[in-house]
XYZ file of C-alpha atoms in Angstrom:
583
model
C 174.526 167.189 84.895
C 172.846 163.743 85.062
C 173.153 160.443 86.914
C 171.689 158.572 83.908
C 173.259 155.112 83.638
C 175.980 155.878 86.213
C 174.822 152.855 88.211
C 176.061 150.734 85.291
C 179.480 152.360 85.655
C 179.864 151.165 89.225
C 177.745 148.036 89.389
C 177.612 146.444 85.909
C 176.297 142.951 85.311
C 179.084 142.259 82.793
C 182.248 144.008 81.576
C 183.948 144.073 78.171
C 187.578 145.053 77.737
C 188.128 146.390 74.228
C 191.810 146.103 73.375
C 192.520 143.495 76.022
C 196.093 142.302 75.784
C 198.815 140.180 77.312
C 201.576 142.567 76.348
C 203.378 143.440 79.592
C 202.643 146.833 81.094
C 200.028 147.689 78.472
C 196.750 149.214 79.649
C 194.765 146.313 78.169
C 196.841 143.809 80.148
C 196.721 145.753 83.433
C 192.924 146.245 83.223
C 192.308 142.560 82.600
C 194.541 141.572 85.494
C 192.810 144.021 87.843
C 189.344 142.845 86.909
C 190.263 139.214 87.391
C 192.243 139.713 90.611
C 189.412 141.923 92.009
C 187.014 138.984 92.022
C 184.263 140.603 89.930
C 181.416 138.120 89.900
C 179.990 138.898 86.435
C 181.357 137.896 83.027
C 184.625 139.588 81.954
C 184.870 139.548 78.187
C 188.113 140.531 76.430
C 187.770 141.812 72.861
C 190.835 141.282 70.641
C 190.540 140.076 67.034
C 194.120 138.780 67.089
C 193.886 136.469 70.129
C 191.740 133.487 71.069
C 192.161 134.222 74.766
C 193.579 136.862 77.082
C 194.763 136.005 80.590
C 193.171 132.598 80.177
C 189.732 134.050 79.299
C 188.102 133.359 75.922
C 188.452 136.426 73.727
C 186.009 137.749 71.086
C 186.870 139.241 67.762
C 184.440 142.193 67.890
C 181.803 143.882 69.960
C 179.105 142.180 67.911
C 180.452 138.768 68.923
C 179.924 139.337 72.642
C 177.608 136.622 73.956
C 175.950 138.732 76.680
C 175.211 142.402 77.180
C 178.267 144.256 78.558
C 176.819 147.124 80.574
C 180.304 148.515 81.069
C 183.107 148.640 78.537
C 186.736 149.609 79.030
C 188.265 151.099 75.865
C 191.986 150.397 75.947
C 192.528 151.527 72.347
C 193.845 154.652 70.542
C 191.546 157.639 70.566
C 190.943 157.507 66.808
C 189.100 154.194 67.232
C 186.890 155.300 70.076
C 183.975 157.020 68.227
C 183.237 153.984 66.057
C 183.523 151.613 69.038
C 181.275 153.778 71.147
C 178.530 153.693 68.453
C 178.830 149.922 68.132
C 178.781 149.433 71.857
C 175.688 151.678 72.098
C 173.928 149.515 69.527
C 174.975 146.486 71.525
C 173.255 147.983 74.636
C 176.284 149.088 76.628
C 175.388 151.852 79.069
C 178.842 153.151 80.226
C 182.349 153.162 78.909
C 185.744 154.193 80.273
C 188.098 155.842 77.791
C 191.828 155.544 78.622
C 193.078 157.353 75.533
C 193.923 161.040 75.732
C 193.835 161.706 71.990
C 190.964 161.491 69.512
C 188.029 163.706 68.594
C 186.112 164.569 71.765
C 183.045 165.817 69.939
C 182.926 162.733 67.771
C 183.021 160.523 70.863
C 180.186 162.463 72.490
C 178.123 162.452 69.307
C 178.495 158.662 68.997
C 177.431 158.111 72.618
C 174.495 160.510 72.862
C 171.883 158.637 70.768
C 172.332 155.548 72.950
C 172.448 157.278 76.361
C 175.888 155.774 76.822
C 177.981 157.577 79.483
C 181.686 158.208 78.829
C 184.263 158.487 81.601
C 187.540 160.053 80.429
C 189.407 160.458 78.223
C 192.610 159.811 79.994
C 190.789 158.088 82.820
C 192.577 155.648 85.068
C 189.167 154.000 85.615
C 186.908 153.315 88.602
C 187.112 151.113 91.702
C 183.984 150.012 93.556
C 185.315 147.699 96.297
C 181.887 146.608 97.597
C 180.990 145.341 94.101
C 184.496 143.796 93.842
C 185.000 145.892 90.722
C 188.498 147.133 89.854
C 187.883 148.558 86.375
C 191.102 150.491 86.361
C 194.742 150.512 85.372
C 195.807 151.306 88.925
C 198.716 149.490 90.513
C 196.788 148.728 93.760
C 193.265 147.787 94.644
C 191.151 149.877 96.987
C 190.006 148.761 100.396
C 186.235 148.933 101.000
C 185.140 151.893 103.093
C 182.654 154.735 103.407
C 184.519 157.538 101.630
C 184.280 158.379 97.924
C 187.289 159.922 96.161
C 186.934 161.667 92.787
C 189.982 163.119 91.024
C 190.866 164.779 87.747
C 194.444 163.554 87.981
C 195.233 159.912 87.293
C 198.688 160.264 88.757
C 197.232 161.553 91.996
C 194.814 158.638 92.066
C 197.633 156.134 92.116
C 199.463 158.188 94.767
C 196.354 158.292 96.984
C 195.836 154.531 96.650
C 199.459 153.948 97.619
C 199.129 156.314 100.568
C 195.741 155.124 101.855
C 196.102 151.354 101.695
C 198.729 150.902 104.434
C 196.733 153.334 106.628
C 193.614 151.230 106.311
C 191.614 153.985 104.630
C 188.812 152.511 102.604
C 186.640 153.803 99.774
C 183.069 153.334 98.644
C 184.046 154.537 95.182
C 187.317 155.665 93.658
C 186.942 157.586 90.380
C 189.405 159.021 87.921
C 187.513 161.619 85.830
C 190.338 162.266 83.404
C 189.312 165.036 81.012
C 185.658 164.904 82.079
C 184.534 164.071 78.542
C 180.967 163.389 79.662
C 180.932 162.474 83.351
C 182.221 165.382 85.446
C 182.210 166.603 89.062
C 178.569 167.649 88.930
C 177.422 164.202 87.779
C 179.525 162.420 90.419
C 178.368 164.680 93.218
C 174.710 164.102 92.354
C 175.285 160.335 92.255
C 177.311 160.153 95.497
C 175.031 162.533 97.427
C 172.286 159.902 97.387
C 174.499 156.853 97.826
C 173.918 155.158 101.160
C 177.355 153.572 101.261
C 179.136 156.957 100.946
C 179.424 159.016 104.140
C 181.830 161.649 102.811
C 182.920 162.904 99.355
C 186.506 163.891 98.670
C 187.473 165.803 95.536
C 190.777 166.656 93.887
C 190.082 169.582 91.555
C 192.283 171.144 88.934
C 189.704 173.054 86.925
C 185.927 173.369 86.680
C 184.373 173.393 83.228
C 180.671 173.340 84.080
C 180.696 175.859 86.934
C 176.966 176.203 87.385
C 176.489 172.435 87.552
C 179.352 172.126 89.999
C 177.937 174.756 92.324
C 174.423 173.307 92.240
C 175.639 169.759 92.808
C 178.020 170.754 95.616
C 175.285 172.686 97.445
C 172.928 169.675 97.199
C 175.578 167.131 98.260
C 176.901 169.252 101.166
C 173.452 169.251 102.732
C 173.603 165.447 103.057
C 177.235 164.664 103.871
C 180.648 166.388 104.151
C 182.170 167.492 100.800
C 185.886 168.077 101.246
C 188.174 169.166 98.450
C 191.711 170.049 97.470
C 192.211 172.363 94.540
C 195.445 172.734 92.682
C 196.753 176.129 91.579
C 196.216 177.997 94.865
C 199.111 180.372 94.181
C 198.152 181.142 90.586
C 201.785 181.013 89.421
C 202.115 181.171 85.693
C 198.546 182.383 85.245
C 198.418 184.451 82.042
C 197.476 188.072 82.416
C 194.160 188.797 80.761
C 193.263 191.725 78.587
C 191.545 193.634 81.397
C 192.803 195.222 84.582
C 190.142 193.369 86.569
C 191.629 190.024 85.473
C 195.048 191.053 86.666
C 193.754 192.158 90.089
C 191.271 189.347 90.695
C 192.460 185.950 91.874
C 190.550 183.013 90.398
C 191.552 181.002 93.451
C 189.902 183.540 95.754
C 186.745 183.265 93.692
C 186.787 179.484 93.903
C 187.420 179.659 97.665
C 184.424 181.912 98.168
C 182.221 179.725 95.963
C 183.198 176.539 97.805
C 182.415 178.146 101.141
C 179.075 179.425 99.929
C 178.241 175.912 98.711
C 178.922 174.403 102.179
C 182.074 172.477 101.140
C 185.318 172.438 103.100
C 188.524 173.196 101.241
C 191.803 171.983 102.716
C 195.359 172.692 101.613
C 196.999 169.287 101.503
C 196.211 165.708 100.599
C 196.813 164.453 104.126
C 194.412 167.063 105.463
C 191.785 165.721 103.066
C 191.576 162.434 104.969
C 192.241 163.965 108.330
C 189.286 166.275 107.798
C 187.048 163.249 107.054
C 187.947 161.660 110.366
C 187.423 164.949 112.211
C 184.026 165.685 110.721
C 182.833 162.101 110.997
C 183.805 161.638 114.660
C 183.435 165.064 116.239
C 180.234 166.636 117.510
C 179.139 169.828 115.748
C 180.589 172.971 117.279
C 178.213 175.299 119.118
C 180.856 178.034 119.029
C 184.527 178.597 118.391
C 185.952 178.872 121.917
C 188.656 176.294 122.609
C 190.200 175.039 125.865
C 193.438 173.017 125.992
C 194.501 170.637 128.711
C 197.763 168.783 128.668
C 200.126 166.856 130.894
C 202.978 169.253 130.148
C 203.513 172.955 129.804
C 205.622 172.556 126.660
C 203.035 170.639 124.715
C 200.322 173.066 125.835
C 202.294 176.044 124.620
C 202.953 174.336 121.330
C 199.235 173.968 120.848
C 198.643 177.624 121.712
C 201.422 178.726 119.281
C 199.894 176.615 116.504
C 196.415 178.053 117.103
C 197.635 181.645 117.150
C 199.816 181.042 114.035
C 196.853 179.621 112.119
C 194.431 182.518 112.488
C 195.441 184.685 115.416
C 192.810 183.038 117.622
C 193.000 183.286 121.390
C 191.913 180.457 123.682
C 188.607 180.662 125.525
C 188.623 183.046 128.517
C 187.567 180.929 131.503
C 184.999 182.266 133.954
C 186.093 182.785 137.583
C 183.934 179.918 138.831
C 185.495 177.583 136.237
C 188.978 178.565 137.363
C 187.965 178.027 141.005
C 186.762 174.519 140.237
C 189.956 173.747 138.282
C 192.134 174.960 141.175
C 190.784 172.118 143.303
C 192.118 169.583 140.746
C 195.381 171.063 139.435
C 197.952 173.609 140.645
C 197.863 175.304 137.232
C 194.277 176.325 136.529
C 193.697 178.517 133.495
C 193.676 178.004 129.770
C 195.691 176.070 128.798
C 195.457 173.746 131.765
C 198.830 172.185 132.692
C 198.070 168.926 134.559
C 201.710 168.035 135.107
C 203.588 165.058 133.706
C 202.463 162.670 136.456
C 198.765 163.554 136.354
C 196.727 160.370 136.929
C 193.774 159.319 134.805
C 191.340 160.639 137.441
C 192.722 164.160 137.032
C 192.153 164.024 133.242
C 188.558 163.016 133.845
C 187.945 165.645 136.537
C 189.428 168.582 134.577
C 187.650 167.538 131.353
C 184.414 167.272 133.302
C 184.798 170.850 134.538
C 185.578 172.161 131.054
C 182.702 170.223 129.540
C 180.259 171.945 131.918
C 181.769 175.422 131.349
C 179.392 177.523 129.283
C 182.315 179.582 127.950
C 184.003 176.497 126.371
C 182.747 175.005 123.056
C 185.511 172.474 122.471
C 188.394 170.942 124.395
C 191.660 169.633 123.042
C 193.196 166.974 125.346
C 196.942 166.335 124.888
C 198.937 163.534 126.447
C 202.701 162.998 126.098
C 203.838 159.420 126.914
C 205.732 158.841 130.191
C 206.463 155.875 132.496
C 204.387 157.253 135.341
C 200.955 157.198 133.688
C 199.332 154.554 131.468
C 198.219 156.398 128.314
C 195.450 153.887 127.619
C 194.087 154.329 131.159
C 194.054 158.099 130.720
C 192.236 157.640 127.391
C 189.524 155.574 129.057
C 189.038 158.293 131.686
C 188.682 160.928 128.957
C 186.102 158.799 127.084
C 184.075 158.307 130.236
C 184.154 162.023 131.133
C 183.202 163.023 127.585
C 180.113 160.782 127.701
C 178.946 162.552 130.883
C 179.469 166.041 129.503
C 176.903 168.409 128.075
C 177.830 167.673 124.461
C 180.808 169.971 123.827
C 183.269 168.699 121.229
C 186.374 166.827 122.445
C 189.517 166.368 120.341
C 192.359 164.158 121.538
C 196.075 164.158 120.758
C 198.070 161.265 122.220
C 201.572 162.114 120.980
C 203.736 159.286 119.780
C 203.476 156.083 117.821
C 204.028 152.736 119.560
C 202.891 153.632 123.077
C 200.101 155.943 121.906
C 198.598 153.452 119.473
C 196.311 151.607 121.934
C 194.869 154.924 123.239
C 194.096 156.148 119.717
C 192.334 152.868 118.942
C 190.193 153.350 122.080
C 189.268 156.857 120.889
C 188.389 155.594 117.432
C 186.094 152.920 118.891
C 184.472 155.610 121.054
C 183.926 157.884 118.039
C 186.327 160.597 119.161
C 188.828 162.225 116.760
C 192.410 161.251 117.622
C 195.572 162.827 116.270
C 199.254 161.912 116.352
C 200.634 165.454 116.389
C 199.562 168.772 117.827
C 199.622 170.365 114.362
C 197.139 167.758 113.089
C 194.889 168.360 116.087
C 194.909 172.123 115.552
C 194.131 171.569 111.843
C 191.236 169.378 112.920
C 189.826 172.089 115.137
C 190.034 174.643 112.298
C 188.393 172.204 109.888
C 185.464 171.936 112.327
C 185.199 175.700 112.535
C 185.327 176.325 108.788
C 182.974 173.472 107.970
C 180.409 174.770 110.484
C 180.739 178.282 109.074
C 180.296 177.010 105.540
C 177.296 174.949 106.562
C 175.738 178.020 108.143
C 176.439 179.972 105.005
C 174.864 177.235 102.871
C 171.603 177.616 104.759
C 171.576 181.385 104.605
C 168.869 183.041 102.540
C 169.948 186.194 100.715
C 168.120 189.204 102.164
C 165.439 190.954 100.133
C 166.318 194.238 98.518
C 165.879 197.253 100.807
C 162.881 199.435 99.954
C 165.118 202.256 98.718
C 167.201 199.929 96.492
C 165.926 199.306 93.004
C 168.521 197.440 90.892
C 168.149 197.443 87.136
C 167.913 193.641 86.871
C 166.802 193.681 83.292
C 169.876 195.624 82.255
C 172.132 193.391 84.311
C 170.574 190.283 82.821
C 171.226 191.518 79.272
C 174.852 192.292 80.092
C 175.440 188.816 81.605
C 173.649 186.993 78.797
C 175.716 188.818 76.212
C 178.898 187.853 78.003
C 177.870 184.217 78.348
C 177.207 184.032 74.604
C 180.848 185.005 73.965
C 183.162 181.957 73.609
C 185.460 183.285 76.353
C 182.562 184.213 78.619
C 184.324 187.344 79.912
C 182.996 190.758 80.876
C 185.033 193.640 79.496
C 185.859 196.786 81.423
C 182.815 198.784 80.172
C 180.465 195.867 80.653
C 181.758 195.234 84.194
C 181.191 198.835 85.154
C 177.702 198.833 83.660
C 176.842 195.685 85.590
C 178.004 197.172 88.853
C 176.186 200.401 88.185
C 172.967 198.426 87.518
C 173.040 197.342 91.160
C 173.979 200.756 92.477
C 177.585 199.864 93.295
C 179.876 202.904 92.928
C 182.883 202.548 90.646
C 185.922 204.701 89.919
C 185.221 207.029 86.954
C 186.487 205.729 83.634
C 186.165 206.810 80.009
C 186.950 205.261 76.639
C 189.516 206.777 74.359
C 189.939 205.872 70.671
C 193.555 207.094 70.278
C 196.663 207.929 72.258
C 196.055 211.692 71.894
C 192.485 211.318 73.142
C 193.715 209.223 76.044
C 196.142 211.931 77.088
C 193.407 214.625 76.852
C 190.954 212.570 78.927
C 193.677 211.833 81.479
C 194.286 215.567 81.869
C 190.570 216.063 82.370
C 190.209 213.335 85.012
C 193.267 214.305 86.964
C 196.409 212.338 87.744
C 197.434 209.697 88.623
C 195.454 207.563 86.157
C 195.798 204.125 84.674
C 195.125 203.347 81.029
C 194.434 199.832 79.733
C 193.253 198.494 76.459
C 189.498 197.922 75.983
C 189.880 195.053 73.535
C 189.580 191.299 73.665
C 192.695 190.783 71.552
C 195.907 189.690 73.274
C 199.515 189.447 72.429
C 201.048 186.025 72.060
C 202.733 186.302 75.454
C 199.403 186.971 77.150
C 200.134 190.646 77.984
C 197.490 193.227 77.139
C 198.468 195.318 74.098
C 198.773 198.996 74.931
C 199.150 198.761 78.729
C 200.460 202.108 79.990
C 200.596 204.120 83.190
C 200.561 207.934 83.204
C 202.231 209.773 86.051
C 202.017 213.474 86.774
C 204.577 213.713 89.593
C 208.161 213.257 88.412
C 209.948 210.336 90.059
C 213.226 208.488 89.761
C 213.468 205.093 88.158
C 215.039 202.020 89.737
C 218.409 203.046 88.266
C 218.188 206.334 90.261
C 218.349 208.394 87.100
C 215.662 210.767 85.797
C 213.937 209.601 82.687
C 211.802 211.559 80.249
C 209.274 210.483 77.729
C 210.868 209.559 74.393
C 207.832 210.932 72.584
C 207.183 214.339 74.135
C 210.044 214.928 76.602
C 207.542 214.960 79.510
C 209.292 214.019 82.742
C 207.521 210.986 84.120
C 209.832 208.025 84.842
C 208.874 204.566 85.985
C 207.990 204.387 89.715
C 210.909 203.311 91.940
C 208.791 200.469 93.362
C 208.836 198.803 89.943
C 212.208 197.437 88.904
C 211.656 198.275 85.275
C 214.325 197.249 82.727
C 213.362 200.220 80.572
C 215.575 203.289 80.707
C 213.068 205.356 78.722
C 209.424 205.917 79.569
C 206.613 206.374 77.041
C 203.419 208.193 77.854
C 200.045 207.734 76.201
C 200.968 210.191 73.465
C 203.573 207.783 72.126
C 202.370 204.801 70.056
C 203.338 201.413 71.441
C 206.248 199.612 69.766
């Protein structure tokens, strides 16, 4: 994890394009076009031994012929050529290179780059975009608009989709990075770099897998202290995940582990791509929550109830319970005091301001969602100005706004944006925004928590635990087996279900009888079958049951009556106990 020479990746003095081409739709041609169209102010030097010029720019036959130092090189060549080119570029003085190829020897590439301190982005990288430096060193189909948000993704396809989605919405980026395979530069490096970048106010990540987990956690914790870190991770459902050789792997969800780690690091995880950018707007414009009690006011009962339904559906949360004096004050302004507050369709701007003022002063309310449905009786922009004025006079409670609609609600949402208030087009988006505030605040609190010291009567065997973990980390798979896992838990005084090792099927049956039924038996081996299932997986049942076919089944090995449980739709008509060798 290092930011060494990453500044040359995003703000180089000169760029070389190795494999520059004029062949339509080739990576070399697209990269050259993007660099030239982007208006990069430094030299752009195509390298192609077969051409005198590329896109009207004088070409050079080799790296050694480049007239000036190219701090950044874009390698638009097959992977087999990359190691030699990286070494030559390193000797030339190049400090960063982007590898578009997905083939080639990864270790050879890294070995060629290391002696020169040359950083490699990729392979399979779409490239980088740094709009403020007018650098479009990518094969993307669109340029990025300058902004204050950094986006880092492992997926090149998603990068192009995000660019296509963000540009018409006016969403700008400080940096836009396609990591590809993370050959050298990975999430940890990018988080360290962006955490200290003044032009970046929020960091967005699209994650598929984490290779360097310790680096990722350390970098995320550090970055989340400075600015919001918001991420989307693919594979939430875990469909298609191979079953490991241990029962614990089958029961544990890697996604749950990642979720817990992200929360502990102070990052906010969202479910969808649109929520990624919506969360940025919410966290950037909303005041920090002092609590989680929400009030809703709307100019219609239907929209208010939709908001309540969305809140309850999300996490079962109830709205804030208003104090009697708050309800008494609201009754002077509206015939429907309570929470939610129904102002009525014809409520003037003054009523919005008055009701919001009461809720802003209520100690039992931490945030207020203001909803407005367009109608011909009230000017939505005028109501928005009243809300802005009332919010400025309040005690600092968070205010979220939802002016429903498109054409007529646009001016009001622009007013809210100028005033620094989060504005949403739909009630669902507004409720999502409220929950993002809650979870981000919780995660930030968790980030700052200090683990408690061990109680006086608790004396964990840390030395034993350390040896177990170090032994597992030295293994190529880095996994703890069943016995090691139990030993690790026991070292910290955590009770576990009794378990014993058996060297044969007969011994397993004897030990099962000694323990008492029901029991589960699984293989204590790191070997796997080709289909990913653990060899030797069996279940032993004492109580006779009926199988899914509603017929009794007995063991083919010893005639013991113990069919498959009815809850499992097993295709097997015969059951085998631990006394019977596996097929």
